[in-house]
Each structure stands twice: as structure tokens, then as C-alpha cells.
Amino acid sequence: MEHIILRDLDIPDLKEIAVYEKHGGYQALRKAVKEMTPDQVTDVVKASGLRGRGGAGFPAGVKWSFLPKGVFPRYLVANADESEPGTFKDREMMERNPHQFIEGIAIASYAIQCHHAFIYIRGEFPYAAQCLEKAIAEAEQRGYLGKNILGSDYHLQVVVHRGAGAYICGEETALLESIEGKLGQPRVKPPFPASVGLYNKPTVINNVETLCNVPVIIERGAEWYAKIGTPKSTGPKVFCLSGHVNRPGNYEAPFGSISFRDLIYDFGGGIRGGKKLKAILPAGASGPMVSPLANEAVMDVKLDFEALAPFGSLLGSASVIVLDEDTCVVWAAKKMVRFFEHESCGKCTPCREGTYWMSRVLERIDDGVGTLADVDLVASVATQIQGRTLCPLGEFATSPVLGSVKIFREEYERHIKEHGCWARK
């Protein structure tokens, strides 16, 4: 299986620009700037079917075309605030192949005709930030960034902006607030960033993996790229596999080509200690869990953006966390909800209060002092949050609760009847 996004990662010193150039680096940027107009670049990305890899799956080229004509300045922001539990693909790409990311930024910036791009990187990624800053300096020296890129009249400045560790800043408008030096809280939408974004100017926000797909699309063409994957989910996807597996890591495969069974048992080497599989979190903590105990068919569905909808879940950014048979689902739900409670910015009352009360009720059940009514109570609180917040964080916080109660209600009731966790006795 050919690697496209994770290709060449095993090449020594790939972080160095000379090594990256030796393996075809920056040829796509050269082609874009010297042979194509900005609109042609956008049209190629549209035709490729590239969808955002940050979780929402919105078509990247369509997002670029939303910017109002003739309004300047405009900005590109690369969202590298990878804070989702179970997600670690962007970090590896930035640390091991930063120039691929920088080249994607440069091409996307040329396509939307912006002259300033920002990389908003998670504060806990100091080494990745250093790799990017070094790569930017090298690219400027080679003429791939800065004034008159590759002899053209196009210029671009790229800045690395380090976050302060707030998960909420992965939400695109909270991210913009943070860059502007404000408190990282979501904005009311509309207006959307495409029209009123960074510094109230038109702004495109793309994920790291999304931008890493752009050079190969320009290099090999939209038709070639669109043949990879499925008609609705084109191209390759990097799957983050973690939890109770023998070989956790990042694995690349075309959309629609592998199942959970393939990912866990072929790529991941199976469940640790030879134990049985209990549940899967397809989108990390942000999506409802699925389980072969509830529906064995989920193990063999070919994974793409739409595949998990019939099972009441979603792929998101493909941060797949595997739970074995000895995992206490109530404990796992409590830990995930506690994360969202801690990371809530507090702006929306349903999220601020709802995550607090879900966390308290789950603690009560896990500690063995809950009642059977608490199971319905925590699910009711979760449903009161849904659809009532400015950003998806509150919605995400309900997933561990609603997914686990739906599939493992008997385990909740066992906690209550036995006054504690069976797995820790």
C-alpha cells in the first residue's frame, strides 16, 4: 500500500530542506506559482475532492472559494492545536516532515492570494514548533517563502504562533481570538471566518493533515487523487491508533479500504495480552463509542467519513482508541467527561454547567454511591447540552455518556447494584 502523506518519513534528516528537495520537495509549489493561476489551484483542489481532515470533513477547495472577492488583506491559519485525546498524527508530520506542511501552506496561501499565514500550534509541542520555525527559515533562504517567491510577484510571510494549552482553541473561532491576544472563547456564527475572520478579515482555517495533502494533489493532479478512496471521501487518511493494542501508532490507508478489524488486528497487532475487544472510540473522546458486542458488523465496515453514521457514531479525525474487555466503561466515560469539564471555556451555560453535573453524577456512580435513577439523569443532562452551545465542545462532551449508556447500560446498573466498580475489585 503506497504511502502518500506519510511517505519518506523513514528517510534520515527529512527535516532538512536539501533532503526534502532531493525527494521532490517544493516542486508542487514551483508548479503552482509558475504554471497555474490562483483560481486554477483552487479548482484542482476542488476537483480532487479533498475534505478537511480535522474532523468535520468539509471540502477544502470549496472553503477556499468562500472568501469574498477583492477584500484584502486576507489570511490563512493552519490549525496545529492538536489536543484531542487519542490524536497525534499532526505532531508526527510536523516533527518529521515539516517542509511538506510548509509547502502545503504556501500553495494554499497562493490559491487564496493571502500574504500572511499563521500556524497556531499547541503549546505542549515545543519541539514541533522549533522544527517548523527552522523549516520556515530554510524555505525563506531558498526562495519558497518571503518576497518574490520563485521569481514571481507573490510574497508570503509564515508565522508560528504558540498556544497556551487550551483545548478550546482547537475550535476555529476560539483559535482566532487567541491569535489576536484575546481570551480563547468561540465566537457567535455567523459571520463565519471566511468573511469575518482573523482581525475581522477573510480567513481560511485548515488542519495540518489537510494542508499536507495539497502538494501531492498539485503534483499528480486532481484526477489521480480522486481515484484514491471513495467517491465521497477521496484520498488517503492517517489513522491514529492507541489504547489497548500491541502496536499503537499512525497508519495511513485510503478511505474506504480498511475496517476496524484491519486497523486493530493487522496494523495494530491485535489486543494487548491476547484479550478480547470491548469497545472502540472512533473519534477519540469526541464521538460515541461503538462495540462489536452491540453490533458485530461495525468491525467490517470500510472506514470513511460516512461509514459510521448507521452505527450512531462518526470517524472525525480518526483518532481510534481501543478498549479491551477489562476496561470499566463507567470509569472511561467519567475520565473523558472530566476532560471536557476541565477544558470548557465557560462561555455557554449548558456546556459549563452540564459538563460539571455529568462529571459529578458519573463520579457518584463510579464511587458506588449512585442510584439507578442516576443513569437516566446523566443521560438527560447530556441531551440538554446537545444543540445548545456555540461550539462543538459541549456536544463532544455528551458522546462518552450517551454512547456508553446506550451500549453498556447493564454495566452502569451493575456499578450501582454492587456499590462500586467490578473491574477494580
CSV table of C-alpha atoms in Angstrom, one decimal:
chain,number,residue,atom,x,y,z
A,1,MET,CA,0.0,0.0,0.0
A,2,GLU,CA,1.6,3.2,-1.2
A,3,HIS,CA,2.1,5.9,1.4
A,4,ILE,CA,1.2,9.4,0.3
A,5,ILE,CA,1.1,11.6,3.3
A,6,LEU,CA,3.5,9.6,5.5
A,7,ARG,CA,5.8,8.8,2.6
A,8,ASP,CA,9.5,9.3,3.1
A,9,LEU,CA,9.2,9.6,6.9
A,10,ASP,CA,11.9,7.0,7.4
A,11,ILE,CA,14.4,8.9,5.3
A,12,PRO,CA,17.1,10.3,7.6
A,13,ASP,CA,17.2,14.1,8.0
A,14,LEU,CA,14.0,14.6,6.1
A,15,LYS,CA,13.5,17.7,8.2
A,16,GLU,CA,16.4,19.3,6.3
A,17,ILE,CA,15.4,21.2,3.2
A,18,ALA,CA,18.1,19.8,1.0
A,19,VAL,CA,16.9,16.2,1.8
A,20,TYR,CA,13.2,17.2,1.2
A,21,GLU,CA,14.1,18.8,-2.1
A,22,LYS,CA,16.1,15.7,-3.2
A,23,HIS,CA,12.9,13.7,-2.8
A,24,GLY,CA,10.7,16.1,-4.9
A,25,GLY,CA,10.0,18.7,-2.3
A,26,TYR,CA,8.7,22.1,-3.3
A,27,GLN,CA,8.2,21.0,-6.9
A,28,ALA,CA,4.4,21.3,-6.4
A,29,LEU,CA,4.8,24.9,-5.2
A,30,ARG,CA,7.0,25.6,-8.2
A,31,LYS,CA,4.3,24.2,-10.5
A,32,ALA,CA,1.6,26.2,-8.8
A,33,VAL,CA,3.4,29.5,-8.8
A,34,LYS,CA,5.0,29.3,-12.2
A,35,GLU,CA,2.4,27.4,-14.2
A,36,MET,CA,-1.0,28.0,-12.6
A,37,THR,CA,-3.2,30.9,-11.6
A,38,PRO,CA,-4.6,31.0,-8.0
A,39,ASP,CA,-8.0,30.1,-9.3
A,40,GLN,CA,-6.6,27.1,-11.2
A,41,VAL,CA,-5.0,25.8,-8.0
A,42,THR,CA,-8.3,26.2,-6.1
A,43,ASP,CA,-10.2,24.4,-9.0
A,44,VAL,CA,-7.7,21.5,-8.9
A,45,VAL,CA,-8.1,21.1,-5.1
A,46,LYS,CA,-11.9,21.3,-5.5
A,47,ALA,CA,-11.8,18.6,-8.3
A,48,SER,CA,-9.7,16.3,-6.1
A,49,GLY,CA,-12.5,16.1,-3.6
A,50,LEU,CA,-10.1,16.8,-0.7
A,51,ARG,CA,-12.1,17.1,2.5
A,52,GLY,CA,-10.9,18.6,5.8
A,53,ARG,CA,-9.0,16.1,7.9
A,54,GLY,CA,-9.6,17.9,11.2
A,55,GLY,CA,-12.9,16.1,11.8
A,56,ALA,CA,-15.7,18.0,10.1
A,57,GLY,CA,-14.8,16.8,6.6
A,58,PHE,CA,-15.7,20.0,4.8
A,59,PRO,CA,-14.4,20.2,1.2
A,60,ALA,CA,-11.2,22.2,1.3
A,61,GLY,CA,-11.4,23.8,-2.1
A,62,VAL,CA,-14.9,24.9,-1.5
A,63,LYS,CA,-13.8,26.6,1.7
A,64,TRP,CA,-11.1,28.4,-0.1
A,65,SER,CA,-13.6,29.7,-2.7
A,66,PHE,CA,-15.9,31.2,0.0
A,67,LEU,CA,-13.6,34.2,0.5
A,68,PRO,CA,-15.2,37.3,-0.8
A,69,LYS,CA,-13.6,38.7,-4.0
A,70,GLY,CA,-11.5,41.8,-3.8
A,71,VAL,CA,-11.4,42.0,0.0
A,72,PHE,CA,-7.8,42.4,1.4
A,73,PRO,CA,-5.9,41.7,3.5
A,74,ARG,CA,-6.9,38.0,4.0
A,75,TYR,CA,-5.2,35.3,6.0
A,76,LEU,CA,-4.6,31.6,6.1
A,77,VAL,CA,-4.5,29.9,9.5
A,78,ALA,CA,-3.2,26.4,9.9
A,79,ASN,CA,-4.8,24.7,12.9
A,80,ALA,CA,-2.0,22.7,14.6
A,81,ASP,CA,-3.6,22.8,18.0
A,82,GLU,CA,-3.8,19.0,18.1
A,83,SER,CA,-5.3,18.5,21.6
A,84,GLU,CA,-7.9,15.8,21.1
A,85,PRO,CA,-7.4,12.7,23.3
A,86,GLY,CA,-6.1,10.0,21.1
A,87,THR,CA,-4.9,12.2,18.3
A,88,PHE,CA,-1.2,12.5,17.5
A,89,LYS,CA,-0.8,12.4,13.7
A,90,ASP,CA,-0.2,16.2,13.1
A,91,ARG,CA,2.5,16.2,15.7
A,92,GLU,CA,4.4,13.5,13.9
A,93,MET,CA,4.0,15.1,10.5
A,94,MET,CA,5.3,18.5,11.8
A,95,GLU,CA,8.3,17.0,13.6
A,96,ARG,CA,9.4,14.5,11.0
A,97,ASN,CA,8.4,16.2,7.7
A,98,PRO,CA,7.8,19.9,8.4
A,99,HIS,CA,8.5,21.0,4.8
A,100,GLN,CA,5.6,19.1,3.4
A,101,PHE,CA,3.4,21.1,5.8
A,102,ILE,CA,5.1,24.4,4.9
A,103,GLU,CA,4.7,23.6,1.2
A,104,GLY,CA,1.0,22.9,1.6
A,105,ILE,CA,0.6,26.3,3.4
A,106,ALA,CA,2.5,28.1,0.7
A,107,ILE,CA,0.3,26.6,-2.1
A,108,ALA,CA,-2.9,27.2,-0.2
A,109,SER,CA,-1.9,30.8,0.6
A,110,TYR,CA,-1.1,31.4,-3.1
A,111,ALA,CA,-4.5,29.9,-4.1
A,112,ILE,CA,-6.4,32.4,-1.8
A,113,GLN,CA,-3.9,35.2,-2.5
A,114,CYS,CA,-3.1,36.0,1.1
A,115,HIS,CA,0.3,37.3,2.1
A,116,HIS,CA,0.3,36.3,5.8
A,117,ALA,CA,-0.2,32.8,7.1
A,118,PHE,CA,-0.2,31.7,10.8
A,119,ILE,CA,0.5,28.3,12.2
A,120,TYR,CA,-1.4,28.0,15.5
A,121,ILE,CA,0.5,25.2,17.3
A,122,ARG,CA,-0.4,23.6,20.6
A,123,GLY,CA,1.8,25.0,23.4
A,124,GLU,CA,2.8,21.5,24.5
A,125,PHE,CA,4.6,20.9,21.2
A,126,PRO,CA,7.8,22.9,21.7
A,127,TYR,CA,9.9,20.6,19.5
A,128,ALA,CA,7.4,20.6,16.7
A,129,ALA,CA,7.3,24.4,16.9
A,130,GLN,CA,11.1,24.5,16.6
A,131,CYS,CA,11.1,22.2,13.6
A,132,LEU,CA,8.6,24.5,11.9
A,133,GLU,CA,10.5,27.7,12.7
A,134,LYS,CA,13.7,26.1,11.3
A,135,ALA,CA,11.8,24.9,8.2
A,136,ILE,CA,10.3,28.3,7.6
A,137,ALA,CA,13.8,29.9,7.8
A,138,GLU,CA,15.2,27.4,5.4
A,139,ALA,CA,12.3,27.9,3.0
A,140,GLU,CA,12.8,31.7,3.1
A,141,GLN,CA,16.5,31.2,2.2
A,142,ARG,CA,15.6,29.1,-0.7
A,143,GLY,CA,13.0,31.5,-2.0
A,144,TYR,CA,10.0,29.4,-1.3
A,145,LEU,CA,8.7,31.9,1.2
A,146,GLY,CA,9.2,35.7,1.7
A,147,LYS,CA,9.4,38.2,-1.1
A,148,ASN,CA,9.0,37.3,-4.8
A,149,ILE,CA,8.6,33.6,-4.3
A,150,LEU,CA,10.5,31.7,-7.0
A,151,GLY,CA,10.9,34.9,-9.0
A,152,SER,CA,7.2,35.7,-9.1
A,153,ASP,CA,5.5,38.8,-7.8
A,154,TYR,CA,3.8,36.8,-5.0
A,155,HIS,CA,5.1,37.1,-1.4
A,156,LEU,CA,4.2,35.3,1.8
A,157,GLN,CA,5.2,35.5,5.4
A,158,VAL,CA,4.5,32.5,7.7
A,159,VAL,CA,4.5,32.9,11.5
A,160,VAL,CA,4.4,30.2,14.2
A,161,HIS,CA,2.0,31.2,17.0
A,162,ARG,CA,2.3,29.1,20.1
A,163,GLY,CA,-0.9,28.4,22.1
A,164,ALA,CA,-1.1,28.2,25.9
A,165,GLY,CA,-2.5,24.7,26.2
A,166,ALA,CA,-6.3,25.3,26.0
A,167,TYR,CA,-8.2,22.5,24.2
A,168,ILE,CA,-10.9,25.0,23.3
A,169,CYS,CA,-8.5,26.9,21.0
A,170,GLY,CA,-8.8,24.0,18.5
A,171,GLU,CA,-12.2,25.4,17.7
A,172,GLU,CA,-11.6,27.7,14.8
A,173,THR,CA,-13.0,31.0,16.1
A,174,ALA,CA,-11.5,30.5,19.6
A,175,LEU,CA,-8.2,30.0,17.8
A,176,LEU,CA,-8.6,33.3,16.0
A,177,GLU,CA,-9.4,35.0,19.3
A,178,SER,CA,-6.3,33.6,20.8
A,179,ILE,CA,-4.1,34.8,17.9
A,180,GLU,CA,-5.5,38.2,18.4
A,181,GLY,CA,-4.4,38.1,22.1
A,182,LYS,CA,-7.9,37.7,23.5
A,183,LEU,CA,-9.4,35.0,25.7
A,184,GLY,CA,-9.8,31.8,23.8
A,185,GLN,CA,-13.5,31.6,23.5
A,186,PRO,CA,-15.7,30.7,20.5
A,187,ARG,CA,-17.4,33.5,18.5
A,188,VAL,CA,-21.0,33.6,17.6
A,189,LYS,CA,-21.5,32.4,14.0
A,190,PRO,CA,-22.5,33.9,11.6
A,191,PRO,CA,-20.4,35.8,10.5
A,192,PHE,CA,-18.1,32.9,9.5
A,193,PRO,CA,-14.3,33.2,9.3
A,194,ALA,CA,-14.4,33.2,5.5
A,195,SER,CA,-15.9,36.7,5.6
A,196,VAL,CA,-15.0,38.0,9.1
A,197,GLY,CA,-12.1,36.0,10.5
A,198,LEU,CA,-8.7,37.0,11.8
A,199,TYR,CA,-8.6,40.7,12.6
A,200,ASN,CA,-12.1,40.8,11.1
A,201,LYS,CA,-10.7,40.0,7.6
A,202,PRO,CA,-11.5,37.0,5.3
A,203,THR,CA,-9.7,33.9,6.7
A,204,VAL,CA,-9.3,30.3,5.7
A,205,ILE,CA,-8.6,27.8,8.5
A,206,ASN,CA,-7.2,24.4,7.6
A,207,ASN,CA,-5.9,21.4,9.6
A,208,VAL,CA,-2.3,20.2,9.3
A,209,GLU,CA,-3.2,16.9,7.6
A,210,THR,CA,-5.4,18.7,5.2
A,211,LEU,CA,-2.6,21.0,4.1
A,212,CYS,CA,-0.2,18.1,3.8
A,213,ASN,CA,-2.4,16.7,1.1
A,214,VAL,CA,-2.2,19.8,-1.1
A,215,PRO,CA,1.3,19.4,-2.6
A,216,VAL,CA,0.7,15.9,-3.9
A,217,ILE,CA,-2.7,17.0,-5.4
A,218,ILE,CA,-0.9,19.7,-7.3
A,219,GLU,CA,2.0,17.4,-8.2
A,220,ARG,CA,0.0,14.5,-9.5
A,221,GLY,CA,-3.4,16.1,-10.4
A,222,ALA,CA,-6.9,16.0,-9.2
A,223,GLU,CA,-8.0,13.0,-11.3
A,224,TRP,CA,-5.2,10.8,-9.9
A,225,TYR,CA,-6.1,11.9,-6.3
A,226,ALA,CA,-9.8,11.4,-6.7
A,227,LYS,CA,-9.3,7.8,-7.7
A,228,ILE,CA,-8.0,7.1,-4.2
A,229,GLY,CA,-10.5,6.4,-1.6
A,230,THR,CA,-14.2,6.5,-2.2
A,231,PRO,CA,-16.3,8.9,-4.3
A,232,LYS,CA,-17.4,10.9,-1.3
A,233,SER,CA,-14.2,10.5,0.8
A,234,THR,CA,-11.3,10.8,-1.6
A,235,GLY,CA,-7.6,10.4,-0.9
A,236,PRO,CA,-5.6,8.8,1.9
A,237,LYS,CA,-6.3,9.1,5.7
A,238,VAL,CA,-3.9,8.9,8.6
A,239,PHE,CA,-5.5,6.9,11.4
A,240,CYS,CA,-4.2,7.4,15.0
A,241,LEU,CA,-4.4,4.0,16.8
A,242,SER,CA,-4.0,3.9,20.5
A,243,GLY,CA,-5.3,2.2,23.6
A,244,HIS,CA,-5.1,-1.5,24.3
A,245,VAL,CA,-3.3,-2.6,21.2
A,246,ASN,CA,0.1,-4.1,20.7
A,247,ARG,CA,1.3,-1.6,18.1
A,248,PRO,CA,-0.1,1.9,18.6
A,249,GLY,CA,0.8,4.5,16.1
A,250,ASN,CA,-0.1,6.4,12.9
A,251,TYR,CA,-1.2,4.3,10.0
A,252,GLU,CA,-2.1,5.6,6.5
A,253,ALA,CA,-4.6,4.0,4.3
A,254,PRO,CA,-7.0,5.2,1.5
A,255,PHE,CA,-10.5,6.0,2.7
A,256,GLY,CA,-12.8,3.0,2.3
A,257,SER,CA,-10.0,0.5,2.1
A,258,ILE,CA,-9.7,-0.8,5.7
A,259,SER,CA,-12.1,-1.7,8.5
A,260,PHE,CA,-11.7,-1.6,12.3
A,261,ARG,CA,-10.7,-5.3,12.1
A,262,ASP,CA,-7.9,-4.5,9.7
A,263,LEU,CA,-6.7,-1.5,11.7
A,264,ILE,CA,-6.7,-3.2,15.1
A,265,TYR,CA,-5.6,-6.7,14.2
A,266,ASP,CA,-3.4,-6.2,11.1
A,267,PHE,CA,-2.0,-2.8,11.6
A,268,GLY,CA,-2.1,-2.7,15.4
A,269,GLY,CA,-1.1,-6.3,16.0
A,270,GLY,CA,-4.3,-7.1,18.0
A,271,ILE,CA,-5.4,-6.5,21.6
A,272,ARG,CA,-2.7,-6.4,24.2
A,273,GLY,CA,-2.2,-9.6,26.2
A,274,GLY,CA,-4.5,-11.5,23.9
A,275,LYS,CA,-7.6,-10.1,25.5
A,276,LYS,CA,-11.0,-9.5,23.8
A,277,LEU,CA,-12.1,-6.3,22.3
A,278,LYS,CA,-14.8,-4.4,24.3
A,279,ALA,CA,-15.3,-1.1,22.6
A,280,ILE,CA,-13.8,1.4,20.1
A,281,LEU,CA,-13.8,5.2,20.3
A,282,PRO,CA,-13.5,6.1,16.5
A,283,ALA,CA,-13.1,9.8,17.0
A,284,GLY,CA,-11.3,9.8,20.4
A,285,ALA,CA,-13.3,11.3,23.2
A,286,SER,CA,-15.4,13.3,20.7
A,287,GLY,CA,-17.5,10.6,19.1
A,288,PRO,CA,-19.8,8.0,20.6
A,289,MET,CA,-18.2,4.6,21.2
A,290,VAL,CA,-19.1,1.6,19.1
A,291,SER,CA,-18.8,-2.1,20.1
A,292,PRO,CA,-18.9,-5.5,18.4
A,293,LEU,CA,-20.8,-6.6,21.5
A,294,ALA,CA,-23.7,-4.4,20.3
A,295,ASN,CA,-23.3,-4.9,16.5
A,296,GLU,CA,-20.6,-7.2,15.1
A,297,ALA,CA,-21.0,-5.6,11.7
A,298,VAL,CA,-19.2,-2.5,12.9
A,299,MET,CA,-15.9,-4.4,12.8
A,300,ASP,CA,-16.0,-4.9,9.0
A,301,VAL,CA,-17.4,-1.6,7.7
A,302,LYS,CA,-14.9,0.1,5.4
A,303,LEU,CA,-14.0,3.4,7.1
A,304,ASP,CA,-14.7,6.8,5.6
A,305,PHE,CA,-16.5,9.9,6.7
A,306,GLU,CA,-20.0,8.4,6.2
A,307,ALA,CA,-19.4,4.8,7.2
A,308,LEU,CA,-20.2,5.0,10.9
A,309,ALA,CA,-23.4,7.0,10.7
A,310,PRO,CA,-25.6,3.8,10.7
A,311,PHE,CA,-23.9,2.8,13.9
A,312,GLY,CA,-24.6,6.1,15.6
A,313,SER,CA,-21.0,7.4,15.5
A,314,LEU,CA,-18.5,9.2,13.3
A,315,LEU,CA,-15.0,9.0,12.2
A,316,GLY,CA,-14.0,12.5,13.0
A,317,SER,CA,-10.2,12.9,12.8
A,318,ALA,CA,-9.8,9.1,13.0
A,319,SER,CA,-8.3,9.1,16.5
A,320,VAL,CA,-9.2,5.5,17.2
A,321,ILE,CA,-8.9,4.4,20.9
A,322,VAL,CA,-9.3,0.7,21.6
A,323,LEU,CA,-10.7,-0.6,24.9
A,324,ASP,CA,-10.2,-4.2,26.0
A,325,GLU,CA,-12.5,-6.5,28.0
A,326,ASP,CA,-11.1,-5.4,31.3
A,327,THR,CA,-11.9,-1.7,30.8
A,328,CYS,CA,-14.6,-0.2,33.1
A,329,VAL,CA,-16.8,1.8,30.7
A,330,VAL,CA,-18.2,3.9,33.6
A,331,TRP,CA,-14.7,4.9,34.6
A,332,ALA,CA,-13.7,5.6,31.0
A,333,ALA,CA,-16.8,7.8,30.5
A,334,LYS,CA,-16.0,9.6,33.8
A,335,LYS,CA,-12.4,10.4,32.7
A,336,MET,CA,-13.5,11.7,29.3
A,337,VAL,CA,-16.3,13.9,30.7
A,338,ARG,CA,-13.9,15.2,33.3
A,339,PHE,CA,-11.5,16.3,30.5
A,340,PHE,CA,-14.3,18.2,28.8
A,341,GLU,CA,-15.4,19.8,32.1
A,342,HIS,CA,-11.8,21.0,32.7
A,343,GLU,CA,-11.5,22.3,29.1
A,344,SER,CA,-14.8,24.1,28.9
A,345,CYS,CA,-14.2,27.8,28.4
A,346,GLY,CA,-17.4,28.5,30.4
A,347,LYS,CA,-19.0,30.9,27.9
A,348,CYS,CA,-22.1,28.7,27.3
A,349,THR,CA,-24.2,27.8,30.3
A,350,PRO,CA,-25.3,24.4,29.0
A,351,CYS,CA,-21.6,23.3,28.5
A,352,ARG,CA,-20.3,24.9,31.7
A,353,GLU,CA,-23.0,23.6,34.0
A,354,GLY,CA,-23.8,20.4,32.0
A,355,THR,CA,-20.2,19.1,32.0
A,356,TYR,CA,-19.9,19.8,35.7
A,357,TRP,CA,-23.1,17.9,36.5
A,358,MET,CA,-22.3,15.0,34.2
A,359,SER,CA,-18.9,14.6,35.9
A,360,ARG,CA,-20.4,14.7,39.4
A,361,VAL,CA,-23.1,12.1,38.6
A,362,LEU,CA,-20.6,9.8,36.9
A,363,GLU,CA,-18.3,10.1,39.9
A,364,ARG,CA,-21.2,9.2,42.1
A,365,ILE,CA,-21.9,6.0,40.1
A,366,ASP,CA,-18.2,5.1,39.8
A,367,ASP,CA,-17.7,5.5,43.6
A,368,GLY,CA,-20.6,3.1,44.3
A,369,VAL,CA,-23.0,5.6,45.8
A,370,GLY,CA,-25.2,6.2,42.8
A,371,THR,CA,-28.8,5.2,42.2
A,372,LEU,CA,-30.5,3.6,39.2
A,373,ALA,CA,-32.1,7.0,38.6
A,374,ASP,CA,-28.6,8.5,38.1
A,375,VAL,CA,-28.2,6.6,34.8
A,376,ASP,CA,-31.2,8.3,33.3
A,377,LEU,CA,-30.2,11.6,35.0
A,378,VAL,CA,-26.7,11.7,33.4
A,379,ALA,CA,-28.2,10.8,30.0
A,380,SER,CA,-30.8,13.5,30.5
A,381,VAL,CA,-28.2,16.2,31.3
A,382,ALA,CA,-26.3,15.2,28.2
A,383,THR,CA,-29.3,15.6,25.9
A,384,GLN,CA,-29.9,19.1,27.5
A,385,ILE,CA,-26.5,20.2,26.3
A,386,GLN,CA,-26.9,19.0,22.7
A,387,GLY,CA,-27.6,21.7,20.2
A,388,ARG,CA,-27.3,24.5,22.8
A,389,THR,CA,-23.7,25.6,22.6
A,390,LEU,CA,-21.7,27.9,20.4
A,391,CYS,CA,-19.1,25.3,19.6
A,392,PRO,CA,-18.9,21.5,19.4
A,393,LEU,CA,-17.1,21.1,22.7
A,394,GLY,CA,-20.3,20.7,24.6
A,395,GLU,CA,-21.7,18.4,22.0
A,396,PHE,CA,-18.5,16.3,22.2
A,397,ALA,CA,-18.8,16.0,25.9
A,398,THR,CA,-22.1,14.2,25.6
A,399,SER,CA,-20.7,11.5,23.4
A,400,PRO,CA,-18.9,9.4,26.1
A,401,VAL,CA,-22.1,9.5,28.2
A,402,LEU,CA,-24.8,8.8,25.6
A,403,GLY,CA,-22.7,6.2,23.7
A,404,SER,CA,-21.7,4.2,26.8
A,405,VAL,CA,-25.2,4.3,28.4
A,406,LYS,CA,-26.7,3.1,25.1
A,407,ILE,CA,-24.4,0.1,24.7
A,408,PHE,CA,-23.4,-0.7,28.3
A,409,ARG,CA,-26.3,0.3,30.4
A,410,GLU,CA,-26.1,-3.0,32.2
A,411,GLU,CA,-22.6,-2.1,33.4
A,412,TYR,CA,-23.9,1.2,34.8
A,413,GLU,CA,-26.6,-0.7,36.7
A,414,ARG,CA,-24.1,-3.3,37.9
A,415,HIS,CA,-21.9,-0.5,39.4
A,416,ILE,CA,-25.0,0.7,41.3
A,417,LYS,CA,-26.2,-2.7,42.5
A,418,GLU,CA,-22.7,-3.8,43.6
A,419,HIS,CA,-21.8,-0.4,45.0
A,420,GLY,CA,-18.6,0.0,43.0
A,421,CYS,CA,-16.6,-1.0,40.0
A,422,TRP,CA,-16.4,-4.7,39.3
A,423,ALA,CA,-13.2,-4.2,37.4
A,424,ARG,CA,-11.3,-2.7,40.3
A,425,LYS,CA,-12.4,-5.2,43.0
